[in-house]
Amino acid sequence: MARPKLPRKSTSVDMTAMCDVAFLLLSFFILTTKFKPSETVAVTTPSSVSSKVAPEKDVTLVSFTKDGKVFLSLDNKAVKEEMARQINSSTSVGLTPEEVELFKDASLFGTSVGQLKSFLRLPKEQLNGQALPGIPAQDTANNEMVEWMRYVVLGHAAAGERMNLLIKGDNLAKYPTFKNVIDAFKKNDQFKFQMITNPEGVPEGTDLWKRFMQGGKISED
Amino acid sequence: MAEMDTSGGGGHKKGPGVKKAKKLSTRVDLTPMVDLGFLLITFFIFTTTMSQPTAMRLFLPKDADKPEEQNKAKESGALTLMLGKNTGVFYYEGQLDPTGSNFKSSTMKQIRDVIIEKKRRTPADDLVIVIKPGPESTYKDVVDILDEMTINDIKRYALVEISPVEAQLVSLTEGAGG
């Protein structure tokens, strides 16, 4: 349809393009927030006033769930390789080179050292908090965490890596579980660790709050 | 895209006084929508960065096997907190009286006042808080009480195993008073 060209042009800006951009960005952010690493072990962490951000590199994370299952996760492959070597040299587990590769790729350990061989062959779908038995750390006499921590410490020493010990515990986990974990740390001469928490505001009127108001920093040690 | 031309082919000028309802523009103003979009974007940007977990540091003392190697605390400056179930907190000052007369109960919410009051009364060098989580206490309680130490700026505190006598006293009090 032929139309004569209108002499007057509208002065209002077309918002469509801007709207497009806005919603494109919006959908991007919505999707990326969801894409955060999924939790294989369901843990709801408690909150604290600590404002120090948890380290993300060279992390040895010990998590425990509300039913007392303990899991160990490491991200450094070199350390894990050394750990596998240590396990082979000091126990009769006897990991084959193929299994050592599996060990290096595993991000979560939730079994006793003795059952490591069968654990490494488990399909990926079974590697979650519900299906795995967890590292046995129920009582002081049979605390496999001590064993695991020994390999972790040896592995870090052999690989020459720095070690960041992190504990991630569930709100409803009982204290004895936590105690067994820190006992395992103590027995391996690891006295420094950090506990993952959610940030929380400093209550008003307390000593820390007063110091904060005076411009002081929250001491972290 | 957002505007629709509804004037149709009738682009010709009408005379004065001629009113036609059809002339109303159907063009949608997208500005509020863009506003909303950007508001949500800001919200998502902020929540992604804010959901970073924080970490609380804890230094453990090395287990001293011999009693003479253990740190001595002044009795007057000691406050022992015991954690029971359902966020119950029990406390006593100094030594536990054999009759249990200085054994008091509190809750996680009220314990801050107890700590503050004790801190005001005690010289800073003498004050030491002993935390004894019972077998029924949860990890959250332990973190909360350690957090109280930070909140109240307590310099010396220790995480100690609960003794059977104290554990019994805690469970008895829980059974009696709820």
CSV table of C-alpha atoms in Angstrom, one decimal:
chain,number,residue,atom,x,y,z
A,1,MET,CA,0.0,0.0,0.0
A,2,ALA,CA,1.6,3.2,-1.1
A,3,ARG,CA,1.5,5.9,1.5
A,4,PRO,CA,2.5,9.4,1.2
A,5,LYS,CA,5.4,10.2,3.4
A,6,LEU,CA,4.3,12.0,6.6
A,7,PRO,CA,6.2,15.2,7.2
A,8,ARG,CA,5.9,15.0,11.0
A,9,LYS,CA,7.9,12.4,12.8
A,10,SER,CA,7.1,11.1,16.3
A,11,THR,CA,9.5,12.4,18.9
A,12,SER,CA,8.9,9.6,21.4
A,13,VAL,CA,11.7,7.1,21.6
A,14,ASP,CA,11.0,3.5,20.8
A,15,MET,CA,11.5,1.5,24.0
A,16,THR,CA,11.3,-1.9,22.4
A,17,ALA,CA,15.0,-2.3,21.9
A,18,MET,CA,15.7,-1.3,25.4
A,19,CYS,CA,13.1,-3.6,26.7
A,20,ASP,CA,14.6,-6.4,24.7
A,21,VAL,CA,18.0,-5.8,26.2
A,22,ALA,CA,16.6,-5.5,29.7
A,23,PHE,CA,14.9,-8.8,29.5
A,24,LEU,CA,17.7,-10.5,27.7
A,25,LEU,CA,20.0,-9.6,30.6
A,26,LEU,CA,17.3,-10.5,33.1
A,27,SER,CA,16.9,-14.0,31.7
A,28,PHE,CA,20.7,-14.4,31.6
A,29,PHE,CA,20.9,-13.5,35.3
A,30,ILE,CA,18.0,-15.7,36.3
A,31,LEU,CA,19.6,-18.6,34.5
A,32,THR,CA,23.1,-18.1,35.8
A,33,THR,CA,21.8,-17.9,39.4
A,34,LYS,CA,20.3,-21.2,38.9
A,35,PHE,CA,23.4,-22.7,37.4
A,36,LYS,CA,25.4,-22.4,40.6
A,37,PRO,CA,27.1,-25.7,41.4
A,38,SER,CA,24.5,-28.1,42.5
A,39,GLU,CA,24.9,-29.5,45.9
A,40,THR,CA,25.5,-33.2,45.9
A,41,VAL,CA,25.2,-33.2,49.7
A,42,ALA,CA,22.2,-31.4,51.1
A,43,VAL,CA,23.5,-29.1,53.8
A,44,THR,CA,21.9,-26.0,55.3
A,45,THR,CA,24.6,-24.0,56.9
A,46,PRO,CA,24.1,-21.9,60.0
A,47,SER,CA,24.7,-18.2,60.0
A,48,SER,CA,27.4,-16.1,61.7
A,49,VAL,CA,28.5,-12.5,61.9
A,50,SER,CA,31.8,-13.4,60.2
A,51,SER,CA,32.3,-11.3,57.0
A,52,LYS,CA,35.2,-13.2,55.7
A,53,VAL,CA,34.5,-14.8,52.3
A,54,ALA,CA,35.3,-18.5,52.2
A,55,PRO,CA,38.3,-19.5,50.1
A,56,GLU,CA,37.6,-21.2,46.8
A,57,LYS,CA,41.0,-22.5,45.8
A,58,ASP,CA,42.9,-25.5,47.3
A,59,VAL,CA,39.9,-26.4,49.4
A,60,THR,CA,39.5,-29.5,51.4
A,61,LEU,CA,35.9,-29.5,52.4
A,62,VAL,CA,34.5,-31.8,55.0
A,63,SER,CA,30.7,-31.7,55.0
A,64,PHE,CA,28.3,-33.4,57.3
A,65,THR,CA,24.6,-33.8,56.9
A,66,LYS,CA,21.9,-33.8,59.5
A,67,ASP,CA,21.9,-37.6,59.7
A,68,GLY,CA,25.5,-37.6,60.6
A,69,LYS,CA,27.0,-38.7,57.3
A,70,VAL,CA,30.5,-37.2,56.7
A,71,PHE,CA,31.8,-36.5,53.2
A,72,LEU,CA,35.1,-35.2,52.0
A,73,SER,CA,35.7,-33.2,48.9
A,74,LEU,CA,38.9,-32.0,47.3
A,75,ASP,CA,39.4,-30.1,44.1
A,76,ASN,CA,43.1,-30.3,43.5
A,77,LYS,CA,44.0,-33.2,41.3
A,78,ALA,CA,47.7,-33.3,42.1
A,79,VAL,CA,46.8,-33.7,45.8
A,80,LYS,CA,44.4,-36.4,45.0
A,81,GLU,CA,47.0,-38.3,43.0
A,82,GLU,CA,49.4,-38.1,45.9
A,83,MET,CA,46.6,-39.3,48.2
A,84,ALA,CA,46.0,-42.3,46.0
A,85,ARG,CA,49.7,-43.1,46.1
A,86,GLN,CA,49.7,-42.8,49.9
A,87,ILE,CA,46.7,-45.1,50.2
A,88,ASN,CA,48.4,-47.6,48.0
A,89,SER,CA,51.6,-47.6,49.9
A,90,SER,CA,50.2,-47.8,53.4
A,91,THR,CA,47.1,-49.9,52.9
A,92,SER,CA,46.2,-53.1,51.1
A,93,VAL,CA,43.5,-51.5,49.0
A,94,GLY,CA,45.7,-51.7,46.0
A,95,LEU,CA,44.3,-49.2,43.5
A,96,THR,CA,45.1,-49.9,39.9
A,97,PRO,CA,46.4,-47.1,37.7
A,98,GLU,CA,42.9,-46.9,36.2
A,99,GLU,CA,41.4,-46.5,39.6
A,100,VAL,CA,43.9,-43.9,40.5
A,101,GLU,CA,42.6,-41.9,37.5
A,102,LEU,CA,39.0,-42.4,38.8
A,103,PHE,CA,40.2,-41.2,42.2
A,104,LYS,CA,41.7,-38.1,40.7
A,105,ASP,CA,38.4,-37.3,39.0
A,106,ALA,CA,36.2,-38.0,42.0
A,107,SER,CA,35.1,-34.8,43.7
A,108,LEU,CA,33.4,-36.3,46.6
A,109,PHE,CA,34.4,-39.2,48.9
A,110,GLY,CA,31.9,-40.8,51.1
A,111,THR,CA,33.1,-44.2,52.1
A,112,SER,CA,35.7,-45.9,54.3
A,113,VAL,CA,39.1,-46.4,52.9
A,114,GLY,CA,38.6,-50.2,52.8
A,115,GLN,CA,35.7,-49.9,50.4
A,116,LEU,CA,37.3,-47.4,48.2
A,117,LYS,CA,37.6,-49.8,45.2
A,118,SER,CA,33.9,-50.4,45.0
A,119,PHE,CA,33.2,-46.8,45.7
A,120,LEU,CA,35.2,-45.6,42.7
A,121,ARG,CA,33.2,-47.9,40.3
A,122,LEU,CA,29.8,-46.4,41.4
A,123,PRO,CA,28.0,-44.7,38.6
A,124,LYS,CA,27.8,-40.9,38.8
A,125,GLU,CA,24.1,-40.9,39.7
A,126,GLN,CA,24.8,-42.6,42.9
A,127,LEU,CA,27.4,-40.1,44.0
A,128,ASN,CA,25.1,-38.0,46.2
A,129,GLY,CA,24.4,-37.5,49.9
A,130,GLN,CA,21.5,-39.8,50.0
A,131,ALA,CA,22.9,-42.9,48.3
A,132,LEU,CA,26.4,-42.8,49.8
A,133,PRO,CA,27.1,-44.2,53.2
A,134,GLY,CA,29.4,-41.4,54.2
A,135,ILE,CA,32.8,-41.7,55.9
A,136,PRO,CA,32.3,-43.7,59.1
A,137,ALA,CA,32.9,-41.2,61.9
A,138,GLN,CA,30.2,-42.1,64.3
A,139,ASP,CA,32.2,-42.9,67.3
A,140,THR,CA,35.7,-42.2,68.6
A,141,ALA,CA,36.8,-45.8,68.4
A,142,ASN,CA,35.9,-46.2,64.7
A,143,ASN,CA,36.7,-42.8,63.3
A,144,GLU,CA,37.7,-43.3,59.7
A,145,MET,CA,38.0,-39.5,59.3
A,146,VAL,CA,41.3,-39.7,61.1
A,147,GLU,CA,42.5,-42.1,58.3
A,148,TRP,CA,41.2,-39.9,55.5
A,149,MET,CA,42.7,-36.8,57.0
A,150,ARG,CA,46.0,-38.4,57.3
A,151,TYR,CA,46.0,-39.0,53.5
A,152,VAL,CA,44.8,-35.5,52.9
A,153,VAL,CA,47.6,-34.0,55.0
A,154,LEU,CA,50.2,-36.4,53.4
A,155,GLY,CA,48.8,-35.6,50.0
A,156,HIS,CA,49.1,-31.9,50.5
A,157,ALA,CA,52.6,-32.2,51.9
A,158,ALA,CA,53.7,-34.4,49.0
A,159,ALA,CA,52.2,-32.2,46.3
A,160,GLY,CA,53.5,-29.1,48.1
A,161,GLU,CA,50.1,-27.4,48.1
A,162,ARG,CA,48.5,-25.1,50.6
A,163,MET,CA,45.7,-26.5,52.5
A,164,ASN,CA,42.4,-24.8,53.3
A,165,LEU,CA,40.4,-26.8,55.7
A,166,LEU,CA,36.7,-26.0,55.5
A,167,ILE,CA,33.9,-27.5,57.5
A,168,LYS,CA,30.4,-27.3,56.2
A,169,GLY,CA,27.9,-28.7,58.6
A,170,ASP,CA,24.1,-28.9,58.6
A,171,ASN,CA,22.2,-26.8,61.1
A,172,LEU,CA,20.6,-29.9,62.6
A,173,ALA,CA,23.7,-32.1,62.7
A,174,LYS,CA,24.4,-33.3,66.2
A,175,TYR,CA,27.5,-32.0,68.0
A,176,PRO,CA,29.2,-35.5,68.3
A,177,THR,CA,29.5,-35.6,64.5
A,178,PHE,CA,31.2,-32.2,64.5
A,179,LYS,CA,33.4,-33.3,67.5
A,180,ASN,CA,34.5,-36.4,65.6
A,181,VAL,CA,35.5,-34.4,62.6
A,182,ILE,CA,37.5,-31.9,64.6
A,183,ASP,CA,39.0,-34.8,66.6
A,184,ALA,CA,40.2,-36.2,63.3
A,185,PHE,CA,41.8,-32.8,62.5
A,186,LYS,CA,43.4,-32.6,65.9
A,187,LYS,CA,44.9,-36.1,65.6
A,188,ASN,CA,46.5,-35.0,62.3
A,189,ASP,CA,47.8,-31.8,63.9
A,190,GLN,CA,45.5,-29.6,61.9
A,191,PHE,CA,44.4,-26.9,64.3
A,192,LYS,CA,43.3,-24.3,61.9
A,193,PHE,CA,40.1,-24.6,60.0
A,194,GLN,CA,37.1,-22.5,58.9
A,195,MET,CA,33.5,-23.2,59.1
A,196,ILE,CA,31.2,-22.2,56.2
A,197,THR,CA,28.4,-20.0,57.3
A,198,ASN,CA,25.8,-17.7,55.9
A,199,PRO,CA,26.4,-14.0,56.5
A,200,GLU,CA,24.4,-12.4,59.2
A,201,GLY,CA,24.1,-8.8,60.6
A,202,VAL,CA,25.8,-7.8,63.8
A,203,PRO,CA,23.2,-7.3,66.5
A,204,GLU,CA,23.0,-3.7,67.7
A,205,GLY,CA,24.3,-2.6,71.0
A,206,THR,CA,26.8,-5.5,71.4
A,207,ASP,CA,30.5,-5.0,71.9
A,208,LEU,CA,31.3,-6.0,68.4
A,209,TRP,CA,28.8,-3.6,67.0
A,210,LYS,CA,30.2,-0.8,69.0
A,211,ARG,CA,33.7,-1.5,67.7
A,212,PHE,CA,32.3,-1.7,64.2
A,213,MET,CA,30.7,1.7,64.7
A,214,GLN,CA,34.0,3.2,65.8
A,215,GLY,CA,35.4,2.1,62.5
A,216,GLY,CA,37.2,-0.9,63.8
A,217,LYS,CA,37.2,-4.1,61.8
A,218,ILE,CA,35.8,-7.4,62.9
A,219,SER,CA,38.8,-9.4,63.9
A,220,GLU,CA,39.0,-12.7,62.1
A,221,ASP,CA,41.4,-14.5,64.3
B,1,MET,CA,7.0,-3.8,17.0
B,2,ALA,CA,5.6,-2.2,20.1
B,3,GLU,CA,3.4,0.3,18.2
B,4,MET,CA,0.7,-0.5,15.9
B,5,ASP,CA,-0.6,1.7,13.3
B,6,THR,CA,-4.4,1.7,13.7
B,7,SER,CA,-5.0,4.8,11.8
B,8,GLY,CA,-5.4,2.5,8.7
B,9,GLY,CA,-5.6,4.0,5.4
B,10,GLY,CA,-7.6,7.0,6.6
B,11,GLY,CA,-4.6,9.2,6.9
B,12,HIS,CA,-6.5,12.2,5.5
B,13,LYS,CA,-7.1,15.2,7.7
B,14,LYS,CA,-10.5,15.6,9.2
B,15,GLY,CA,-12.2,18.9,9.5
B,16,PRO,CA,-12.4,20.8,12.8
B,17,GLY,CA,-14.9,19.5,15.3
B,18,VAL,CA,-15.0,16.1,13.8
B,19,LYS,CA,-14.3,13.6,16.6
B,20,LYS,CA,-13.5,10.0,16.0
B,21,ALA,CA,-12.7,7.6,18.8
B,22,LYS,CA,-10.7,5.6,16.4
B,23,LYS,CA,-7.9,8.1,16.6
B,24,LEU,CA,-6.8,7.0,20.1
B,25,SER,CA,-3.3,5.6,19.9
B,26,THR,CA,-2.8,2.0,20.9
B,27,ARG,CA,0.8,2.5,21.3
B,28,VAL,CA,2.0,1.0,24.5
B,29,ASP,CA,4.5,2.9,26.7
B,30,LEU,CA,7.2,0.4,27.5
B,31,THR,CA,9.1,2.6,30.0
B,32,PRO,CA,7.7,0.9,33.1
B,33,MET,CA,8.4,-2.5,31.7
B,34,VAL,CA,12.0,-1.5,31.1
B,35,ASP,CA,12.1,-0.1,34.6
B,36,LEU,CA,10.9,-3.3,36.0
B,37,GLY,CA,13.3,-5.3,33.9
B,38,PHE,CA,16.3,-3.4,35.1
B,39,LEU,CA,15.0,-3.5,38.7
B,40,LEU,CA,15.0,-7.3,38.5
B,41,ILE,CA,18.4,-7.3,36.8
B,42,THR,CA,19.8,-5.3,39.7
B,43,PHE,CA,18.2,-7.7,42.2
B,44,PHE,CA,19.7,-10.7,40.5
B,45,ILE,CA,23.1,-9.2,40.2
B,46,PHE,CA,23.1,-8.4,43.9
B,47,THR,CA,21.8,-11.7,45.0
B,48,THR,CA,24.4,-13.6,43.0
B,49,THR,CA,27.2,-11.7,44.6
B,50,MET,CA,25.7,-11.7,48.1
B,51,SER,CA,25.1,-15.4,48.3
B,52,GLN,CA,28.8,-16.0,48.7
B,53,PRO,CA,29.3,-18.1,51.8
B,54,THR,CA,31.4,-16.7,54.5
B,55,ALA,CA,33.7,-18.7,56.8
B,56,MET,CA,34.3,-18.5,60.4
B,57,ARG,CA,37.8,-19.3,61.7
B,58,LEU,CA,38.4,-21.5,64.6
B,59,PHE,CA,41.8,-22.4,66.1
B,60,LEU,CA,41.9,-25.5,68.2
B,61,PRO,CA,44.3,-25.9,71.0
B,62,LYS,CA,46.6,-28.9,71.0
B,63,ASP,CA,45.4,-31.5,73.4
B,64,ALA,CA,47.5,-31.4,76.6
B,65,ASP,CA,47.9,-34.8,78.0
B,66,LYS,CA,49.3,-33.9,81.3
B,67,PRO,CA,47.2,-31.8,83.7
B,68,GLU,CA,50.0,-29.5,84.6
B,69,GLU,CA,50.4,-28.5,81.0
B,70,GLN,CA,46.8,-27.4,80.7
B,71,ASN,CA,46.0,-23.8,80.9
B,72,LYS,CA,44.8,-22.7,84.2
B,73,ALA,CA,41.9,-20.3,84.4
B,74,LYS,CA,40.9,-18.2,87.4
B,75,GLU,CA,37.9,-19.6,89.0
B,76,SER,CA,36.4,-16.1,89.5
B,77,GLY,CA,36.6,-15.4,85.8
B,78,ALA,CA,35.3,-18.6,84.4
B,79,LEU,CA,31.9,-19.0,82.9
B,80,THR,CA,30.9,-22.4,81.7
B,81,LEU,CA,28.2,-22.7,79.1
B,82,MET,CA,26.6,-26.1,78.4
B,83,LEU,CA,24.5,-26.7,75.3
B,84,GLY,CA,21.5,-28.9,75.6
B,85,LYS,CA,18.8,-29.8,73.2
B,86,ASN,CA,16.4,-27.4,71.5
B,87,THR,CA,18.8,-24.5,71.8
B,88,GLY,CA,18.8,-24.6,75.6
B,89,VAL,CA,21.9,-23.3,77.2
B,90,PHE,CA,22.9,-24.0,80.8
B,91,TYR,CA,25.6,-22.1,82.6
B,92,TYR,CA,27.5,-21.8,85.9
B,93,GLU,CA,30.2,-19.5,87.1
B,94,GLY,CA,33.5,-20.7,88.5
B,95,GLN,CA,33.3,-24.3,89.7
B,96,LEU,CA,30.2,-26.3,89.6
B,97,ASP,CA,28.7,-26.6,93.0
B,98,PRO,CA,28.3,-30.2,94.1
B,99,THR,CA,24.7,-29.5,95.0
B,100,GLY,CA,24.1,-27.8,91.6
B,101,SER,CA,23.0,-24.6,93.3
B,102,ASN,CA,24.9,-22.3,90.9
B,103,PHE,CA,23.6,-24.3,87.8
B,104,LYS,CA,21.3,-22.0,85.9
B,105,SER,CA,19.4,-22.5,82.7
B,106,SER,CA,18.9,-20.1,79.9
B,107,THR,CA,18.3,-20.1,76.1
B,108,MET,CA,20.4,-19.2,73.1
B,109,LYS,CA,18.6,-15.9,72.9
B,110,GLN,CA,19.1,-14.9,76.5
B,111,ILE,CA,22.6,-16.1,76.9
B,112,ARG,CA,24.0,-12.9,75.4
B,113,ASP,CA,22.9,-10.9,78.4
B,114,VAL,CA,24.5,-13.4,80.7
B,115,ILE,CA,27.8,-13.2,78.8
B,116,ILE,CA,27.7,-9.4,78.7
B,117,GLU,CA,26.9,-9.1,82.4
B,118,LYS,CA,29.7,-11.5,83.2
B,119,LYS,CA,32.1,-9.6,81.0
B,120,ARG,CA,31.3,-6.3,82.7
B,121,ARG,CA,31.9,-7.8,86.2
B,122,THR,CA,35.2,-9.5,85.4
B,123,PRO,CA,38.6,-8.1,84.6
B,124,ALA,CA,39.4,-8.6,81.0
B,125,ASP,CA,42.5,-10.8,81.7
B,126,ASP,CA,40.6,-13.2,83.9
B,127,LEU,CA,37.6,-13.8,81.8
B,128,VAL,CA,37.5,-17.2,80.2
B,129,ILE,CA,34.4,-18.9,78.7
B,130,VAL,CA,34.2,-22.6,78.6
B,131,ILE,CA,31.8,-24.0,76.0
B,132,LYS,CA,30.7,-27.5,76.6
B,133,PRO,CA,28.3,-28.8,73.9
B,134,GLY,CA,26.2,-31.8,75.1
B,135,PRO,CA,25.5,-34.8,73.0
B,136,GLU,CA,22.1,-33.5,72.1
B,137,SER,CA,23.2,-30.1,70.9
B,138,THR,CA,23.3,-29.4,67.2
B,139,TYR,CA,26.0,-28.0,65.1
B,140,LYS,CA,24.0,-24.8,64.7
B,141,ASP,CA,24.1,-24.3,68.5
B,142,VAL,CA,27.8,-24.7,68.5
B,143,VAL,CA,28.3,-22.2,65.7
B,144,ASP,CA,25.8,-19.8,67.3
B,145,ILE,CA,27.6,-19.9,70.6
B,146,LEU,CA,31.0,-19.4,68.9
B,147,ASP,CA,29.4,-16.5,67.1
B,148,GLU,CA,28.3,-15.1,70.5
B,149,MET,CA,32.0,-15.0,71.4
B,150,THR,CA,32.7,-12.9,68.4
B,151,ILE,CA,29.7,-10.7,68.9
B,152,ASN,CA,30.6,-10.0,72.6
B,153,ASP,CA,34.3,-9.7,71.8
B,154,ILE,CA,35.4,-12.4,74.1
B,155,LYS,CA,39.1,-13.0,73.8
B,156,ARG,CA,39.5,-16.3,75.6
B,157,TYR,CA,37.1,-19.1,75.1
B,158,ALA,CA,37.5,-22.9,74.8
B,159,LEU,CA,35.5,-25.7,73.4
B,160,VAL,CA,35.7,-28.5,75.9
B,161,GLU,CA,34.1,-31.9,76.3
B,162,ILE,CA,31.2,-32.1,78.6
B,163,SER,CA,31.7,-34.1,81.8
B,164,PRO,CA,29.3,-36.9,82.7
B,165,VAL,CA,28.1,-35.1,85.8
B,166,GLU,CA,27.3,-32.0,83.8
B,167,ALA,CA,25.6,-34.0,81.0
B,168,GLN,CA,23.5,-35.7,83.6
B,169,LEU,CA,22.6,-32.4,85.2
B,170,VAL,CA,21.6,-31.0,81.8
B,171,SER,CA,19.4,-33.9,80.9
B,172,LEU,CA,17.8,-33.9,84.4
B,173,THR,CA,17.0,-30.2,84.1
B,174,GLU,CA,15.7,-30.6,80.6
B,175,GLY,CA,13.5,-33.4,81.8
B,176,ALA,CA,12.1,-31.4,84.7
B,177,GLY,CA,11.7,-28.0,83.3
B,178,GLY,CA,11.3,-28.7,79.7
